[in-house]
Amino acid sequence: PAPRQVLPKIRQGLQRMQRHMGPQWERVIGLGLSAPLFMDQWGDLLGPSAHGDLKEWATLDLQQAVSEMTDLPVAFAKDTTAACLAELVQGQGQQLRDFLYVFVGTFAGGGLVLEGRLVGGARGNAAAIGSMPLGALGASPPPQLLQVASGWPLEQALVAQGHEGSLLHDARIVEPAYDAITRPWLRQAGRALAMCATSATALLDLDAVVIDSSLSPALCERLRDQCEAA
């Protein structure tokens, strides 16, 4: 979606939160904001129809735009970095000190935790695994991880067969009726994530790779199984 669609939704969400919290809103000391980086550069993946909307992101300071909606300070983090931080403090990070966090959503991204600390990198783009090349899959130039292990190609395959793309988030997606679409994606995505996990572990001596997703939990579980098998 374009900024002109997103920003009103954020404003409405803030107003809804404030009404819901009532007097408790006075206890809020700041807002956290997360979004993907470089959204204007995703046009080649999303197709020609998205180019116009994506260009609007190139000149937008999203943090400043949200700051103008509130008197509270606004802190920004890349979306997968924020998700990795949540995993560190609320999830597997309570048992693991060194792990690669992989998030499979519309596209694939990640975060990195070493010695119990979130690693952001000099430009805040550490563990941007979506751009990892997958040379062993045979193509030249090789595809990137986000082209193979993301929800986007599966969504497009569903739509091409006359289904709703939103099935990605529905428990029904693992029913046998959709096997002809999901199985090829699961095999390919599982192999790609296994290659990513092996490369990252060889480089960083990790304890684990944590695979998370905004897709159907049942589909994510099958994806983890495919990755382990590969």
GROMACS .gro file of C-alpha atoms in nm:
model
  230
    1PRO     CA    1   0.000   0.000   0.000
    2ALA     CA    2   0.100   0.360  -0.058
    3PRO     CA    3   0.178   0.607   0.222
    4ARG     CA    4  -0.150   0.787   0.152
    5GLN     CA    5  -0.325   0.464   0.256
    6VAL     CA    6  -0.097   0.369   0.545
    7LEU     CA    7  -0.069   0.701   0.731
    8PRO     CA    8  -0.446   0.749   0.789
    9LYS     CA    9  -0.461   0.391   0.923
   10ILE     CA   10  -0.182   0.468   1.170
   11ARG     CA   11  -0.363   0.784   1.283
   12GLN     CA   12  -0.689   0.592   1.327
   13GLY     CA   13  -0.504   0.320   1.519
   14LEU     CA   14  -0.353   0.574   1.758
   15GLN     CA   15  -0.692   0.730   1.821
   16ARG     CA   16  -0.847   0.386   1.882
   17MET     CA   17  -0.572   0.294   2.128
   18GLN     CA   18  -0.614   0.619   2.316
   19ARG     CA   19  -0.992   0.571   2.347
   20HIS     CA   20  -0.948   0.209   2.454
   21MET     CA   21  -0.690   0.290   2.722
   22GLY     CA   22  -0.874   0.593   2.859
   23PRO     CA   23  -0.692   0.743   3.161
   24GLN     CA   24  -0.420   0.476   3.130
   25TRP     CA   25  -0.298   0.653   2.814
   26GLU     CA   26  -0.123   0.901   3.044
   27ARG     CA   27   0.117   0.622   3.139
   28VAL     CA   28   0.238   0.575   2.779
   29ILE     CA   29   0.591   0.716   2.747
   30GLY     CA   30   0.655   0.656   2.377
   31LEU     CA   31   0.558   0.476   2.058
   32GLY     CA   32   0.743   0.203   1.873
   33LEU     CA   33   0.726   0.207   1.493
   34SER     CA   34   0.848  -0.066   1.262
   35ALA     CA   35   0.849  -0.101   0.884
   36PRO     CA   36   1.056  -0.264   0.610
   37LEU     CA   37   1.346  -0.061   0.472
   38PHE     CA   38   1.383   0.049   0.108
   39MET     CA   39   1.023  -0.031   0.016
   40ASP     CA   40   1.056   0.180  -0.299
   41GLN     CA   41   1.303  -0.079  -0.435
   42TRP     CA   42   1.063  -0.375  -0.428
   43GLY     CA   43   0.894  -0.291  -0.759
   44ASP     CA   44   1.073  -0.560  -0.958
   45LEU     CA   45   0.929  -0.827  -0.729
   46LEU     CA   46   0.578  -0.687  -0.689
   47GLY     CA   47   0.528  -0.608  -1.058
   48PRO     CA   48   0.461  -0.297  -1.268
   49SER     CA   49   0.131  -0.213  -1.098
   50ALA     CA   50   0.313  -0.142  -0.770
   51HIS     CA   51   0.580   0.096  -0.903
   52GLY     CA   52   0.376   0.415  -0.860
   53ASP     CA   53   0.279   0.345  -0.500
   54LEU     CA   54   0.628   0.232  -0.406
   55LYS     CA   55   0.793   0.549  -0.537
   56GLU     CA   56   0.605   0.749  -0.274
   57TRP     CA   57   0.801   0.569  -0.001
   58ALA     CA   58   1.135   0.691  -0.138
   59THR     CA   59   1.083   1.048  -0.019
   60LEU     CA   60   0.883   0.978   0.298
   61ASP     CA   61   1.034   1.004   0.646
   62LEU     CA   62   0.790   0.764   0.811
   63GLN     CA   63   0.917   0.826   1.162
   64GLN     CA   64   0.872   1.201   1.121
   65ALA     CA   65   0.525   1.156   0.970
   66VAL     CA   66   0.412   0.952   1.270
   67SER     CA   67   0.581   1.193   1.513
   68GLU     CA   68   0.357   1.468   1.376
   69MET     CA   69   0.051   1.270   1.489
   70THR     CA   70   0.147   1.261   1.857
   71ASP     CA   71   0.328   1.446   2.135
   72LEU     CA   72   0.500   1.122   2.235
   73PRO     CA   73   0.854   1.033   2.120
   74VAL     CA   74   0.859   0.778   1.837
   75ALA     CA   75   1.132   0.512   1.814
   76PHE     CA   76   1.189   0.327   1.485
   77ALA     CA   77   1.320  -0.022   1.411
   78LYS     CA   78   1.327  -0.227   1.092
   79ASP     CA   79   1.036  -0.471   1.102
   80THR     CA   80   1.238  -0.791   1.121
   81THR     CA   81   1.474  -0.635   1.377
   82ALA     CA   82   1.175  -0.550   1.597
   83ALA     CA   83   1.041  -0.903   1.558
   84CYS     CA   84   1.383  -1.049   1.645
   85LEU     CA   85   1.399  -0.829   1.955
   86ALA     CA   86   1.058  -0.959   2.062
   87GLU     CA   87   1.185  -1.314   2.015
   88LEU     CA   88   1.494  -1.230   2.220
   89VAL     CA   89   1.308  -1.091   2.521
   90GLN     CA   90   0.984  -1.293   2.509
   91GLY     CA   91   1.056  -1.612   2.314
   92GLN     CA   92   1.344  -1.845   2.227
   93GLY     CA   93   1.596  -1.583   2.339
   94GLN     CA   94   1.524  -1.686   2.697
   95GLN     CA   95   1.702  -2.016   2.623
   96LEU     CA   96   1.937  -1.927   2.334
   97ARG     CA   97   2.233  -1.687   2.331
   98ASP     CA   98   2.331  -1.712   1.962
   99PHE     CA   99   2.068  -1.750   1.693
  100LEU     CA  100   1.960  -1.634   1.352
  101TYR     CA  101   1.598  -1.522   1.349
  102VAL     CA  102   1.418  -1.585   1.019
  103PHE     CA  103   1.082  -1.422   0.950
  104VAL     CA  104   0.875  -1.545   0.655
  105GLY     CA  105   0.603  -1.298   0.564
  106THR     CA  106   0.521  -1.133   0.234
  107PHE     CA  107   0.898  -1.148   0.190
  108ALA     CA  108   1.170  -1.314   0.397
  109GLY     CA  109   1.391  -1.122   0.638
  110GLY     CA  110   1.576  -1.177   0.958
  111GLY     CA  111   1.757  -1.065   1.269
  112LEU     CA  112   2.070  -1.175   1.448
  113VAL     CA  113   2.142  -1.237   1.818
  114LEU     CA  114   2.499  -1.301   1.934
  115GLU     CA  115   2.598  -1.352   2.298
  116GLY     CA  116   2.246  -1.262   2.404
  117ARG     CA  117   2.248  -0.925   2.225
  118LEU     CA  118   2.064  -0.803   1.920
  119VAL     CA  119   2.312  -0.722   1.641
  120GLY     CA  120   2.191  -0.438   1.421
  121GLY     CA  121   2.496  -0.375   1.207
  122ALA     CA  122   2.658  -0.045   1.111
  123ARG     CA  123   2.363   0.050   0.889
  124GLY     CA  124   2.092  -0.130   1.086
  125ASN     CA  125   2.065  -0.398   0.819
  126ALA     CA  126   2.237  -0.699   0.976
  127ALA     CA  127   2.082  -1.037   0.892
  128ALA     CA  128   1.906  -0.899   0.583
  129ILE     CA  129   1.888  -1.258   0.464
  130GLY     CA  130   1.627  -1.186   0.200
  131SER     CA  131   1.903  -1.081  -0.039
  132MET     CA  132   2.109  -1.398   0.021
  133PRO     CA  133   2.181  -1.562  -0.318
  134LEU     CA  134   2.090  -1.926  -0.366
  135GLY     CA  135   2.346  -2.034  -0.621
  136ALA     CA  136   2.304  -2.405  -0.560
  137LEU     CA  137   1.950  -2.390  -0.702
  138GLY     CA  138   2.111  -2.368  -1.046
  139ALA     CA  139   1.986  -2.045  -1.207
  140SER     CA  140   2.215  -1.773  -1.337
  141PRO     CA  141   2.195  -1.515  -1.194
  142PRO     CA  142   2.088  -1.708  -0.885
  143PRO     CA  143   1.758  -1.619  -0.717
  144GLN     CA  144   1.759  -1.449  -0.380
  145LEU     CA  145   1.609  -1.606  -0.069
  146LEU     CA  146   1.310  -1.369  -0.067
  147GLN     CA  147   1.214  -1.480  -0.418
  148VAL     CA  148   1.190  -1.843  -0.308
  149ALA     CA  149   1.114  -1.859   0.066
  150SER     CA  150   0.854  -1.581   0.095
  151GLY     CA  151   0.478  -1.578   0.110
  152TRP     CA  152   0.459  -1.364  -0.206
  153PRO     CA  153   0.519  -1.642  -0.465
  154LEU     CA  154   0.278  -1.873  -0.282
  155GLU     CA  155   0.015  -1.599  -0.273
  156GLN     CA  156   0.058  -1.545  -0.647
  157ALA     CA  157   0.024  -1.918  -0.710
  158LEU     CA  158  -0.300  -1.927  -0.510
  159VAL     CA  159  -0.443  -1.629  -0.698
  160ALA     CA  160  -0.345  -1.782  -1.033
  161GLN     CA  161  -0.556  -2.088  -0.941
  162GLY     CA  162  -0.857  -1.873  -0.853
  163HIS     CA  163  -0.812  -1.873  -0.475
  164GLU     CA  164  -0.795  -1.582  -0.232
  165GLY     CA  165  -0.440  -1.475  -0.152
  166SER     CA  166  -0.544  -1.430   0.212
  167LEU     CA  167  -0.556  -1.811   0.244
  168LEU     CA  168  -0.188  -1.781   0.339
  169HIS     CA  169  -0.303  -1.676   0.686
  170ASP     CA  170  -0.584  -1.929   0.716
  171ALA     CA  171  -0.557  -2.272   0.882
  172ARG     CA  172  -0.733  -2.420   0.576
  173ILE     CA  173  -0.419  -2.368   0.366
  174VAL     CA  174  -0.280  -2.704   0.486
  175GLU     CA  175  -0.590  -2.897   0.374
  176PRO     CA  176  -0.532  -3.156   0.097
  177ALA     CA  177  -0.730  -2.942  -0.149
  178TYR     CA  178  -0.435  -2.701  -0.168
  179ASP     CA  179  -0.152  -2.956  -0.167
  180ALA     CA  180  -0.080  -2.914  -0.538
  181ILE     CA  181   0.002  -2.548  -0.469
  182THR     CA  182   0.160  -2.564  -0.124
  183ARG     CA  183   0.380  -2.872  -0.160
  184PRO     CA  184   0.608  -2.735  -0.437
  185TRP     CA  185   0.643  -2.409  -0.244
  186LEU     CA  186   0.720  -2.588   0.082
  187ARG     CA  187   0.988  -2.805  -0.083
  188GLN     CA  188   1.158  -2.511  -0.252
  189ALA     CA  189   1.127  -2.274   0.045
  190GLY     CA  190   1.247  -2.546   0.284
  191ARG     CA  191   1.558  -2.610   0.074
  192ALA     CA  192   1.630  -2.238   0.047
  193LEU     CA  193   1.597  -2.184   0.423
  194ALA     CA  194   1.815  -2.488   0.491
  195MET     CA  195   2.084  -2.338   0.267
  196CYS     CA  196   2.052  -2.006   0.450
  197ALA     CA  197   2.070  -2.178   0.790
  198THR     CA  198   2.375  -2.383   0.694
  199SER     CA  199   2.560  -2.080   0.555
  200ALA     CA  200   2.479  -1.864   0.857
  201THR     CA  201   2.582  -2.134   1.103
  202ALA     CA  202   2.909  -2.198   0.921
  203LEU     CA  203   2.989  -1.826   0.940
  204LEU     CA  204   2.864  -1.743   1.289
  205ASP     CA  205   2.878  -2.067   1.492
  206LEU     CA  206   2.515  -2.035   1.598
  207ASP     CA  207   2.319  -2.238   1.852
  208ALA     CA  208   2.001  -2.236   1.646
  209VAL     CA  209   1.797  -2.086   1.367
  210VAL     CA  210   1.451  -1.969   1.474
  211ILE     CA  211   1.189  -1.965   1.197
  212ASP     CA  212   0.889  -1.742   1.255
  213SER     CA  213   0.613  -1.629   1.021
  214SER     CA  214   0.305  -1.417   0.967
  215LEU     CA  215   0.159  -1.701   0.758
  216SER     CA  216  -0.073  -1.967   0.896
  217PRO     CA  217   0.093  -2.129   1.202
  218ALA     CA  218   0.020  -2.472   1.056
  219LEU     CA  219   0.191  -2.376   0.730
  220CYS     CA  220   0.489  -2.235   0.920
  221GLU     CA  221   0.520  -2.563   1.110
  222ARG     CA  222   0.532  -2.756   0.783
  223LEU     CA  223   0.791  -2.512   0.652
  224ARG     CA  224   1.011  -2.575   0.957
  225ASP     CA  225   0.974  -2.949   0.901
  226GLN     CA  226   1.080  -2.911   0.536
  227CYS     CA  227   1.377  -2.698   0.638
  228GLU     CA  228   1.492  -2.957   0.894
  229ALA     CA  229   1.450  -3.239   0.642
  230ALA     CA  230   1.656  -3.049   0.383
   0.00000   0.00000   0.00000
